[in-house]
XYZ file of C-alpha atoms in Angstrom:
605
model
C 37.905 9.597 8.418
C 33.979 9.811 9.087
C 34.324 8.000 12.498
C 37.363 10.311 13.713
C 35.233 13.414 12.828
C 32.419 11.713 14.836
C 34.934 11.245 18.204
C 35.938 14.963 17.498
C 32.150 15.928 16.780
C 31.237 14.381 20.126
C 33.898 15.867 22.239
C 32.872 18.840 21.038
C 29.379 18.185 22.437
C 30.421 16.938 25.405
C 32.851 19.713 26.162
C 29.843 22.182 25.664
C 27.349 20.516 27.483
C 29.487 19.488 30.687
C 30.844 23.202 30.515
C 26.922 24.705 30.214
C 25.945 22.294 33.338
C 28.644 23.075 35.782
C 28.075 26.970 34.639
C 24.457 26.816 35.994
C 24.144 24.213 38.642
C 27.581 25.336 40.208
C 26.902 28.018 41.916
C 23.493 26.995 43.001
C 23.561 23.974 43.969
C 24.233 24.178 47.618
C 21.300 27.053 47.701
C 18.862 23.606 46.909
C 16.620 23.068 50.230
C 15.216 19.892 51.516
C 12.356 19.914 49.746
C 14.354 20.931 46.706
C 15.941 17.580 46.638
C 13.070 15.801 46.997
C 11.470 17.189 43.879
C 14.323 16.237 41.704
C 14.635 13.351 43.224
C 10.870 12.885 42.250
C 11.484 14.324 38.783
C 14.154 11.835 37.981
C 12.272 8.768 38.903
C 9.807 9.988 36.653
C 12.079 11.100 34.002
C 13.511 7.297 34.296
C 10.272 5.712 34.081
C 9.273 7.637 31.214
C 12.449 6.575 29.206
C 12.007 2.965 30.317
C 8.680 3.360 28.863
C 9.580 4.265 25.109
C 6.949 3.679 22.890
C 6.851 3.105 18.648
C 3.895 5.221 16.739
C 2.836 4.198 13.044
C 3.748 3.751 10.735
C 6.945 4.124 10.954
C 7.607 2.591 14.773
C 9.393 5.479 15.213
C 10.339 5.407 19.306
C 8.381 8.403 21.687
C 9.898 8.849 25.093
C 7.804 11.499 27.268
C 11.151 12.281 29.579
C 11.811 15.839 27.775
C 7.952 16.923 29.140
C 9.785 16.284 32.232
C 12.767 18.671 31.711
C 10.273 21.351 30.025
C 7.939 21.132 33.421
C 10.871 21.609 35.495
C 12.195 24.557 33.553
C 8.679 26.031 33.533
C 8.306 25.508 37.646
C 11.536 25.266 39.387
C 13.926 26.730 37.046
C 17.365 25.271 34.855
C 19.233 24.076 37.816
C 16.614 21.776 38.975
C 15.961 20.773 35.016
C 19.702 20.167 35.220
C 20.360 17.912 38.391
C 16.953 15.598 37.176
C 18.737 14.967 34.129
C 22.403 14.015 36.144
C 20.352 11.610 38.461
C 18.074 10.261 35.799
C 21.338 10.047 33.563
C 22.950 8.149 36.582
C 20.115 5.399 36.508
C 19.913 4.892 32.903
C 23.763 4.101 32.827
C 23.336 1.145 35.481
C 19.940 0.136 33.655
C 21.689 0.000 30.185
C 24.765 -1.061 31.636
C 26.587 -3.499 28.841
C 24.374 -2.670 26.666
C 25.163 0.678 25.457
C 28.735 2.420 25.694
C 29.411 5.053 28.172
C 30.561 7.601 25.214
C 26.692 7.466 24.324
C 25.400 8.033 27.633
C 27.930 10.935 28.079
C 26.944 12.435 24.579
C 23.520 12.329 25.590
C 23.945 14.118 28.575
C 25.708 16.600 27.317
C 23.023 16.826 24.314
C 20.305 17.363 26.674
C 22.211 19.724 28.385
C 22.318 22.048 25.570
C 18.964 21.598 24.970
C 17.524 22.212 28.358
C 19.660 25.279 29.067
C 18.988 26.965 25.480
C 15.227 26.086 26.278
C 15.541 27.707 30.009
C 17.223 31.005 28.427
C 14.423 31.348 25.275
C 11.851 30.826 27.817
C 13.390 33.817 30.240
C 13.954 35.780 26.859
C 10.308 35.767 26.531
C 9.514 36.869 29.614
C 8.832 33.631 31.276
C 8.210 33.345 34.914
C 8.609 29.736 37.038
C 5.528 29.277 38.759
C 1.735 28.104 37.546
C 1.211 28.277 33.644
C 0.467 31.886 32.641
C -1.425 32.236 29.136
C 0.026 35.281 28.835
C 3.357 34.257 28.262
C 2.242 31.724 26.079
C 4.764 32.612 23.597
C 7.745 31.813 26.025
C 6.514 28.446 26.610
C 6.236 27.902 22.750
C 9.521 29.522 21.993
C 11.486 27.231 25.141
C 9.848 24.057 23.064
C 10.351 24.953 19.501
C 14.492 25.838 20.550
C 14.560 22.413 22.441
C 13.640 20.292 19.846
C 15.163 22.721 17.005
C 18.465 21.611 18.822
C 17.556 18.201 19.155
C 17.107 18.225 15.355
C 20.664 20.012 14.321
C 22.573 18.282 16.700
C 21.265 14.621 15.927
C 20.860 15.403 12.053
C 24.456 17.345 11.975
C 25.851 13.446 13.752
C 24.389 11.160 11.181
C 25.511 14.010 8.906
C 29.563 13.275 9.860
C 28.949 9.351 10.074
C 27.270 8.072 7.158
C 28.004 11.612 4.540
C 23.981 11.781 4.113
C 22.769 15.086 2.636
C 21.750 17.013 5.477
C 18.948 18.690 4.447
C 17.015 15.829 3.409
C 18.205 14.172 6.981
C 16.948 17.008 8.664
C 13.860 16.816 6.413
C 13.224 13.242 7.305
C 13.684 13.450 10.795
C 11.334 16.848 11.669
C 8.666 14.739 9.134
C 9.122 11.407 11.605
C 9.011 13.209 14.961
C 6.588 16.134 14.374
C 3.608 13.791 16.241
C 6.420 13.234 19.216
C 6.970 16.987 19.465
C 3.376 17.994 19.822
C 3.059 15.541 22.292
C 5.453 16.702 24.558
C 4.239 20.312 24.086
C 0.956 19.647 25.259
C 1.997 16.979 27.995
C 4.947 19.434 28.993
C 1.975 22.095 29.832
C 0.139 19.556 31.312
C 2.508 18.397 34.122
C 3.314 22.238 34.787
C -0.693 22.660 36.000
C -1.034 19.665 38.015
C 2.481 19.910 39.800
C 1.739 23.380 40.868
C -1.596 22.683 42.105
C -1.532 19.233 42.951
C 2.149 18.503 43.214
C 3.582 15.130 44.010
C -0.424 13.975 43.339
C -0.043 15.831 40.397
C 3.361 13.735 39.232
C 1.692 10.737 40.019
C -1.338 11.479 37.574
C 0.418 12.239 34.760
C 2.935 9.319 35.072
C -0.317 7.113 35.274
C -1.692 8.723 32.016
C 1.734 8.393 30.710
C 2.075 4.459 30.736
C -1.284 4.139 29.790
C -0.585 6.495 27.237
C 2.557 4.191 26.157
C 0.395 0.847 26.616
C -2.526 2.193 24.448
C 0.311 3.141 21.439
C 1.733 -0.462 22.014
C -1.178 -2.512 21.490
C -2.132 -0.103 18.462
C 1.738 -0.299 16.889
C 1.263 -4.149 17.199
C -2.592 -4.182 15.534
C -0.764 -1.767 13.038
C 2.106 -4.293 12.038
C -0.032 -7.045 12.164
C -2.537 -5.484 9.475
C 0.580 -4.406 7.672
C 1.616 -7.515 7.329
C -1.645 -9.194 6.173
C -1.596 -6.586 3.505
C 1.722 -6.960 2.613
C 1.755 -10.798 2.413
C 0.295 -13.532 -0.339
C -1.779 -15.631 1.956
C -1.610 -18.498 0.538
C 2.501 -18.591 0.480
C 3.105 -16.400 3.572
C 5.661 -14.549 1.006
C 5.217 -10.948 0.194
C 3.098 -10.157 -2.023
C 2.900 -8.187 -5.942
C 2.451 -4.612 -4.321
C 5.336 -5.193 -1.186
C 7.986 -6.395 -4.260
C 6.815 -2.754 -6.611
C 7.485 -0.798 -3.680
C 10.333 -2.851 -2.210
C 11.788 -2.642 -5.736
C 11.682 1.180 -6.146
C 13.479 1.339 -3.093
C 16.276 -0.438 -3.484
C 17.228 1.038 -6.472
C 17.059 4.249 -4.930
C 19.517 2.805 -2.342
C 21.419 0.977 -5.242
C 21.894 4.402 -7.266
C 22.451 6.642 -4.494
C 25.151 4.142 -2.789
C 26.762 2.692 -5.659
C 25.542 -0.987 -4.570
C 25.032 -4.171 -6.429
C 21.428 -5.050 -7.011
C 19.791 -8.260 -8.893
C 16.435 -9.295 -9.854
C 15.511 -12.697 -10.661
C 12.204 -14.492 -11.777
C 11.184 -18.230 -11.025
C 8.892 -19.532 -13.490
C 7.756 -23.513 -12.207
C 8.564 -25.357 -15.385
C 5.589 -27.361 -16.858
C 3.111 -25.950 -13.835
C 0.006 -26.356 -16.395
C 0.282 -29.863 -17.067
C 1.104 -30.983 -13.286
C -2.178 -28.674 -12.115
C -4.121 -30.000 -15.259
C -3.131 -34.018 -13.949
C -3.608 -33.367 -10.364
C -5.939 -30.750 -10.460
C -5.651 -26.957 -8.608
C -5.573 -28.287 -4.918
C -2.493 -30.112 -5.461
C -0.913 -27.517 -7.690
C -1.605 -24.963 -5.019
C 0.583 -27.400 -2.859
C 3.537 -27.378 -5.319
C 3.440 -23.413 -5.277
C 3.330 -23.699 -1.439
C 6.207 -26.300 -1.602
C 8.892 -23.835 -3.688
C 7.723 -20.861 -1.435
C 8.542 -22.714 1.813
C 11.537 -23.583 0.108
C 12.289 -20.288 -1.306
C 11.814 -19.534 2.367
C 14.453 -21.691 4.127
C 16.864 -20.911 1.865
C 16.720 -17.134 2.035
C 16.167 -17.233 5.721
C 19.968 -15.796 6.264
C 20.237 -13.509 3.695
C 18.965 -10.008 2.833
C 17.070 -11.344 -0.228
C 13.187 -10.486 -0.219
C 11.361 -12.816 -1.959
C 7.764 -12.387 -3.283
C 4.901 -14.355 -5.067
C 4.531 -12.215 -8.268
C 1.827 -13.955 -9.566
C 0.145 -17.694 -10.202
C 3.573 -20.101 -10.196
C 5.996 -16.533 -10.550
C 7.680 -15.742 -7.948
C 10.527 -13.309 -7.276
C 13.824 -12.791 -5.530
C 15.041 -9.030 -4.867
C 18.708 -9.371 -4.424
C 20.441 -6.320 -2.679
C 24.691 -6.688 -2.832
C 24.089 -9.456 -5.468
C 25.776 -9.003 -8.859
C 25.048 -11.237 -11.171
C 27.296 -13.450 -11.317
C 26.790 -14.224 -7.427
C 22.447 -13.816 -8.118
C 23.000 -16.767 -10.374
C 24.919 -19.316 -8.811
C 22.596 -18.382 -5.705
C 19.571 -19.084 -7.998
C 21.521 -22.337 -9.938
C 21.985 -23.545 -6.390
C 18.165 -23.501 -5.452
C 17.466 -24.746 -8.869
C 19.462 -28.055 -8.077
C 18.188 -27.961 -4.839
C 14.531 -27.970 -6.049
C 15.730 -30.844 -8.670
C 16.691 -33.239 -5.756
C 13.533 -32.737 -3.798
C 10.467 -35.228 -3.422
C 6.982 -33.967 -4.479
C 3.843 -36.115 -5.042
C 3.415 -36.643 -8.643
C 6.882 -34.790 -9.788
C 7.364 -38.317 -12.114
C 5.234 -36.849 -14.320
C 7.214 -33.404 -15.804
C 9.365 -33.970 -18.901
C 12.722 -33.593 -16.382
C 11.396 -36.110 -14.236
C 11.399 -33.606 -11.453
C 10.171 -30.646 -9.892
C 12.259 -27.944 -11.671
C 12.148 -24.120 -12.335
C 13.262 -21.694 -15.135
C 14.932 -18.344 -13.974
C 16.012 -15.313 -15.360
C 18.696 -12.924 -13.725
C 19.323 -9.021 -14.611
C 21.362 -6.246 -12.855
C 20.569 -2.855 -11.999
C 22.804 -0.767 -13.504
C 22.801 3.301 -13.058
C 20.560 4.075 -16.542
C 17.753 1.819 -15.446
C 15.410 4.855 -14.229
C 12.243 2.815 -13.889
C 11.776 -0.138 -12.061
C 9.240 -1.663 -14.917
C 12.567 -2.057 -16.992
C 14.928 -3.875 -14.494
C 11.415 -5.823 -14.138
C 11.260 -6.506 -17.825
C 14.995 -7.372 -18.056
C 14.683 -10.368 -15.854
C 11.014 -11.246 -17.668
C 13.327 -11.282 -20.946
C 15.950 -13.113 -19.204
C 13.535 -16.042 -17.815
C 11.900 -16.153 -21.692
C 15.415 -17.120 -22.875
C 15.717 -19.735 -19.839
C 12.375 -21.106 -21.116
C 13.102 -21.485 -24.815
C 16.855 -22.666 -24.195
C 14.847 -25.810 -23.148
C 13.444 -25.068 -19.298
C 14.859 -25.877 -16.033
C 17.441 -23.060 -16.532
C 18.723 -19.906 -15.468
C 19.240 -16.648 -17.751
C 21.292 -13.945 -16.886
C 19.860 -11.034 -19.394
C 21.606 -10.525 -22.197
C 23.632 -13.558 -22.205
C 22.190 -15.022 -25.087
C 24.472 -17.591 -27.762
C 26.008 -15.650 -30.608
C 23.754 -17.651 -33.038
C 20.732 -16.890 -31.011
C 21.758 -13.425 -31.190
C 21.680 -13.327 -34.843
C 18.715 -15.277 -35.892
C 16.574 -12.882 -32.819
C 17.780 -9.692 -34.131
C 16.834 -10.736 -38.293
C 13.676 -11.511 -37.171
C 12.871 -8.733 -35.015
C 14.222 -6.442 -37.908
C 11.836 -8.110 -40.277
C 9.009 -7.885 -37.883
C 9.712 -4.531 -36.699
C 10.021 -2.863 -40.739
C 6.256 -4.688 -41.188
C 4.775 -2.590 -38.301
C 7.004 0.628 -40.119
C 5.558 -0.290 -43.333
C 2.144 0.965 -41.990
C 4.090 4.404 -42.763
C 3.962 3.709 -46.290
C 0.648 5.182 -46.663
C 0.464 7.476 -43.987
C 3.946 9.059 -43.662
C 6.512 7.654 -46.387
C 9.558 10.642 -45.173
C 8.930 8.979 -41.526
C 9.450 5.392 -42.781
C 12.797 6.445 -44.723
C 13.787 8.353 -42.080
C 13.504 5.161 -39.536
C 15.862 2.980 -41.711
C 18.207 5.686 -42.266
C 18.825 6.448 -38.446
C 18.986 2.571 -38.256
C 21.811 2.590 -40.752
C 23.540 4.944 -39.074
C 23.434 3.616 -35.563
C 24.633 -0.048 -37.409
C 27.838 2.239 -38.245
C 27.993 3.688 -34.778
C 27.576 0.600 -32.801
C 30.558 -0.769 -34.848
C 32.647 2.487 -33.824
C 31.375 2.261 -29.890
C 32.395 -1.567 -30.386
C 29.426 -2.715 -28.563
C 28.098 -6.020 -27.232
C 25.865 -7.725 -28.989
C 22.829 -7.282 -26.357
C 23.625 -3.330 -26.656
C 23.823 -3.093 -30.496
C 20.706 -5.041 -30.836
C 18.439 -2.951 -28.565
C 20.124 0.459 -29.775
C 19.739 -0.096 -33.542
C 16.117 -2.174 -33.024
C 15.244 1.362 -30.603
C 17.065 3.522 -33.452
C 14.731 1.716 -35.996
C 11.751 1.938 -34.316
C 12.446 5.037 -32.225
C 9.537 6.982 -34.324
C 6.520 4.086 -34.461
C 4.427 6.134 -32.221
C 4.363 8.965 -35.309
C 1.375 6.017 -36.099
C -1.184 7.943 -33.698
C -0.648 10.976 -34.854
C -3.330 12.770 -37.511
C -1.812 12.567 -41.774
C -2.390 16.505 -41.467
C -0.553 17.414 -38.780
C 2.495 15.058 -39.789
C 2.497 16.240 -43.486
C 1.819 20.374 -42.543
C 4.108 22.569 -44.001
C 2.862 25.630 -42.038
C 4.557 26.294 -38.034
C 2.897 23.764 -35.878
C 0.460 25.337 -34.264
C 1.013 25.167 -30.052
C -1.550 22.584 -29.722
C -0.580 20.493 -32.441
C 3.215 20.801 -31.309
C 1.476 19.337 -27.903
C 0.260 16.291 -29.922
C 3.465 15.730 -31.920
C 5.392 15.801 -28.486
C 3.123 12.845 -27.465
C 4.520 10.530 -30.245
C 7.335 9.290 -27.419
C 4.929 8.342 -24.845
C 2.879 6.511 -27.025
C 5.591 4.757 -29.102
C 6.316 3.359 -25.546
C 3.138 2.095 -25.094
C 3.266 0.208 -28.146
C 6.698 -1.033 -27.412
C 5.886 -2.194 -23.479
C 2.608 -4.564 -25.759
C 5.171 -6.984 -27.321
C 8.013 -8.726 -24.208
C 9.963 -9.164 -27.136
C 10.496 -4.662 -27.750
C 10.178 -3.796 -23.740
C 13.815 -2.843 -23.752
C 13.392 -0.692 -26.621
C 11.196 1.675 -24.923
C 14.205 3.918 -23.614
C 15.416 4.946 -26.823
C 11.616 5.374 -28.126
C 10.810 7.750 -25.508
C 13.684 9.826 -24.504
C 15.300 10.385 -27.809
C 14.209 13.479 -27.447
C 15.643 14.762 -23.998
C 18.239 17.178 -24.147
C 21.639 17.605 -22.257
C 20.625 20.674 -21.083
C 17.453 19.377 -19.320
C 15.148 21.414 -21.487
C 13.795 18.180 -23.117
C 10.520 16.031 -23.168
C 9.309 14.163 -21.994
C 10.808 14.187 -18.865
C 13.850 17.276 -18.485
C 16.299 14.806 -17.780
C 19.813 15.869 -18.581
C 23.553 15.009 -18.769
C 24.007 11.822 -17.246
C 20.660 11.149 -16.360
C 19.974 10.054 -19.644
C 21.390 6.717 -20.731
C 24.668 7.141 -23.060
C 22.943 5.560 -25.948
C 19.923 7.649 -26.140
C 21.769 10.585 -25.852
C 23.495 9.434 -29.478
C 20.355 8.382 -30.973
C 19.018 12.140 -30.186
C 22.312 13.505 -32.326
C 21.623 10.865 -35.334
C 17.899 11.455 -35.268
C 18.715 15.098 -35.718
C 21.428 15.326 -37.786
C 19.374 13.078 -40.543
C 16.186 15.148 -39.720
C 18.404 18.105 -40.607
C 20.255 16.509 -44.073
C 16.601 15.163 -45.290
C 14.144 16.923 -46.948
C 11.279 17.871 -44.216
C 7.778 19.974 -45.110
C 8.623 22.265 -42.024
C 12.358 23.099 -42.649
C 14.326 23.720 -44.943
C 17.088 21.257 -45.932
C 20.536 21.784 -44.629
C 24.064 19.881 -46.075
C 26.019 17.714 -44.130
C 28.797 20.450 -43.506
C 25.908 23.274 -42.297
C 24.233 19.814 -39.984
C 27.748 19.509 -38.299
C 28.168 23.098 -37.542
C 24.569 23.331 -36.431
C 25.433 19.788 -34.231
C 28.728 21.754 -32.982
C 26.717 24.789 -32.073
C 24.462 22.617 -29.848
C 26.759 20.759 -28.308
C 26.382 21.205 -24.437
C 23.044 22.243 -24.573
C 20.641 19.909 -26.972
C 23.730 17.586 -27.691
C 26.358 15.431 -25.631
C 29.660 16.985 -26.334
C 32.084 14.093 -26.400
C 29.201 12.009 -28.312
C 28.643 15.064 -31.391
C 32.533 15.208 -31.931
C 32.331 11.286 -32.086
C 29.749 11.309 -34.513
C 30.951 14.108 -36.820
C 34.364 12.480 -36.561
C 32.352 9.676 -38.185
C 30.439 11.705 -40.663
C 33.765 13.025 -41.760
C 35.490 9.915 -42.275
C 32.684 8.459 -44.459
C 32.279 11.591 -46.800
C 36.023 11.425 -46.996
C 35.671 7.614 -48.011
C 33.286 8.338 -50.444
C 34.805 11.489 -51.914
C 37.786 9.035 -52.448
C 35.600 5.992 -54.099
C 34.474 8.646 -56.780
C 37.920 9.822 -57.653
């Protein structure tokens, strides 16, 4: 569908350009003298040089051809029919120069692109009173307007074509593009003026001056895009592996899971922990053990080399592989195969680790469309490769696919060690403690109902348990006042989210129970803290611990509200549904209130 909208799109162009060119040359053309001829032939050869000599700018490497200060300058002295027939014969060249290379469909549409461009240009620029001859500063404005429309075109006309072909929002193509070529636009202004002097008072002289400036011009950029790159790269690289380094993975990370949640993509993260590292550096010492970490990167390396997978030294003997169309099933038989691969290799002094051979542990984890920060797809695959270690090393995790039993001798203990750090509540807060293991109770009961996997259930009742522990920081006054919160002390109480995050992100074992600490108290509506998300933005889960954290804070007694029964909670919950509350998820929940009090009002008859 996209590419037969393109084909239409571009015959449209076509048919407009072709038609604007034979309106204005047509009739002209034979009025051309001599010396007419010899200009544009001239023009063109400069127009093709100028092409030919494309240059990249940083940082980008976006490309800067100086041929459109060719077509301005010939607008500005010798009129549109002239600007016209340079751009045929120039056109003409290019197409036996790029022959094979690129389709004729593309030449044509470029043609006929440029054509619209220089003869909207030409017309602005007579609009404005704009005369062909020598550069006039009083009509200043028509040589500003002719460049503004030309690349104004070039912007809508490009943008509006990726616009058809790959469905991008057009705005923020258009956006990106005017932010890319802004440098390339002002450079064509000012060189555009400056061919107009020196052809009319030094013409062919003139040309040849300016195209001299102009590949130097072009060679100077070169040698700086390539110094550019090159520091780039230095930056961007661990110099000891030659893999990227820490800061390239953060920023290579945040952007493809923009790609991942804006395309719908599969994306995978896995970790490489070197099994037993300490005891093979503390035998050989750090030289050697520098070689092992060399070893697995060159490795790491070869294997990769035909794939789209970036792989980075993340720290000492870490080392990560950024997987982009990788779910994670494929990520880890990718990451089993190098495993085995590694297992079967020969390294001095390998004898010595407990496998008997140079091994890794690795843990695996998916992006998936509620991961909003990349620290928790990061701390997914840490938790994953802590599994892979303590199932016994030389392993690899996918997160959250632990053993049933490990499943339920993890989450005991992390109850019991979580209710110790709530007991500090005890003396400080006792309705906040209650309140904790309450909600916790009740999202036990809704995890049944939601029939969720094990991994889930654990990290939403463990987040619904500990979803107020950074109440801790705040003062025993302001927690225990009876009075309105005063604005300032409403600012501190909002707080208790961000730093019951912090507290969480301290212990690997809570990391992914910093979600439902610190946005259970985002709204649907986006009117929320701390950050407005809304609807879908927030993940399903937190959105339901938001309605049971509520609904209990309403049915409790509080020091700041008075205390409501469960039937006056589930019409306040009803009334808020759409705007504080998830809809479908408050009739799910008050379906479940009802059926319990309906149980129990049964046990006691």
């Amino acid at each position: 569908m996209h590419r037969r909208r393109s084909y239409l799109y571009s015959f449209i162009i076509c048919l407009a350009g072709l038609g604007l060119f034979i309106f204005q040359t047509g009739p002209q053309i034979l009025q051309l003298s001599t010396s007419d001829w010899g200009w544009v032939t001239a023009m063109s050869g400069a127009a093709v040089l100028l092409t030919v000599f494309t240059f990249q700018l940083p940082p980008q490497g976006n490309g800067l051809s100086l041929d459109s200060s060719i077509y301005l300058a010939c607008i500005f002295i010798f009129g549109v029919p002239s600007a016209l027939l340079v751009l045929l014969l120039s056109s003409i060249v290019l197409l036996f120069i790029e022959w094979g290379s690129t389709p004729l469909w593309k030449h044509l549409n470029n043609f006929a692109v440029y054509c619209i461009m220089i003869t909207s240009a030409a017309f602005i620029f007579s609009w404005f009173g704009g005369r062909q001859g020598p550069l006039l500063s009083s009509h200043l404005a028509a040589y500003i307007g002719a460049m503004a429309v030309y690349f104004i075109l070039n912007l809508l006309l490009v943008g509006f074509f990726y616009y058809i072909i790959f469905h991008e929002n057009l705005y923020n193509t258009l956006k990106a593009m005017l932010t890319d070529a802004i440098l390339a636009y002002l450079c064509t202004l000012v060189l555009s003026l400056v061919l107009t002097v020196l052809l009319f008072y030094n013409g062919i002289t003139g040309l040849a001056l300016f195209l001299g400036l102009s590949v130097l011009i072009s060679y100077s950029f070169k040698r700086l895009f390539s110094m550019y790159r090159d520091i780039e790269e230095r930056a961007n690289r661990d110099q000891r592996t030659g893999l990227f380094n820490h800061s390239y993975f953060e920023a290579a990370l945040e952007e493809e899971m923009r790609r991942s949640q804006t395309g719908g993509s599969a994306l995978s993260l896995a970790m490489i922990d070197i099994d037993d590292f300490k005891k093979y550096n503390d035998h050989f010492g750090h030289l050697k053990g520098d070689g092992l970490i060399v070893f697995l990167a060159e490795l790491l390396k070869k294997e990769t080399g035909s794939t789209d997978i970036i792989v980075s030294r993340y720290g000492g003997e870490e080392f990560t592989l950024l997987m982009p169309g990788y779910d994670t099933v494929t990520a880890k038989q990718f990451i089993e195969k190098l495993r085995k691969t590694l297992n079967n290799s020969i390294f001095e002094g390998s004898e010595i680790f407990p496998q008997g051979c140079l091994a890794f542990s690795a843990g695996v984890a998916g992006y998936r469309p509620d991961v909003h920060f990349k620290s928790e797809l990061v701390d997914h695959a840490d938790q994953a490769l802590y599994y892979a270690k303590k199932q016994g090393k030389n392993m690899v995790h996918v997160y959250g696919n632990q053993s049933l039993l490990e499943r339920d001798i993890d989450f005991s203990q992390d109850v019991r060690d979580i209710e110790q750090q709530l007991n500090l509540f005890m003396y400080k807060d006792l309705e906040t403690f209650k309140h904790s293991k309450r909600v916790f109770r009740y999202a036990m009961d809704i995890s049944e109902l939601l029939e969720l996997d094990n991994l889930t259930k654990r990290q939403f009742t463990l987040g619904a348990l500990i979803h107020d522990i950074g109440k801790l920081e705040i003062p025993w006054g302001i927690l225990n006042k009876k009075d309105k919160l005063a604005p300032e002390e409403w600012e501190m109480v909002k707080w208790h989210v961000t730093w019951g995050k912090e507290m969480a992100l301290t212990n690997d074992k809570y990391k992914d129970l910093a979600p439902y600490i610190e946005l259970h108290h985002e709204r649907y509506d986006g009117k929320g803290y701390p950050y407005g998300f809304k609807g879908e933005e927030i993940p399903q889960l937190c959105r339901m611990l938001t309605i049971i954290d509520s609904f209990d804070a309403m049915t409790t007694e509080r020091p700041y509200q008075p205390t409501k029964s469960f039937a006056e909670a589930i019409v306040e919950l009803r009334a808020c549904a759409g705007s504080q509350f998830d809809p479908e998820l408050t009739e799910l929940f008050i379906g479940y209130i009802e059926a319990r009090e309906l149980r129990s009002s049964d046990a006691a008859m």
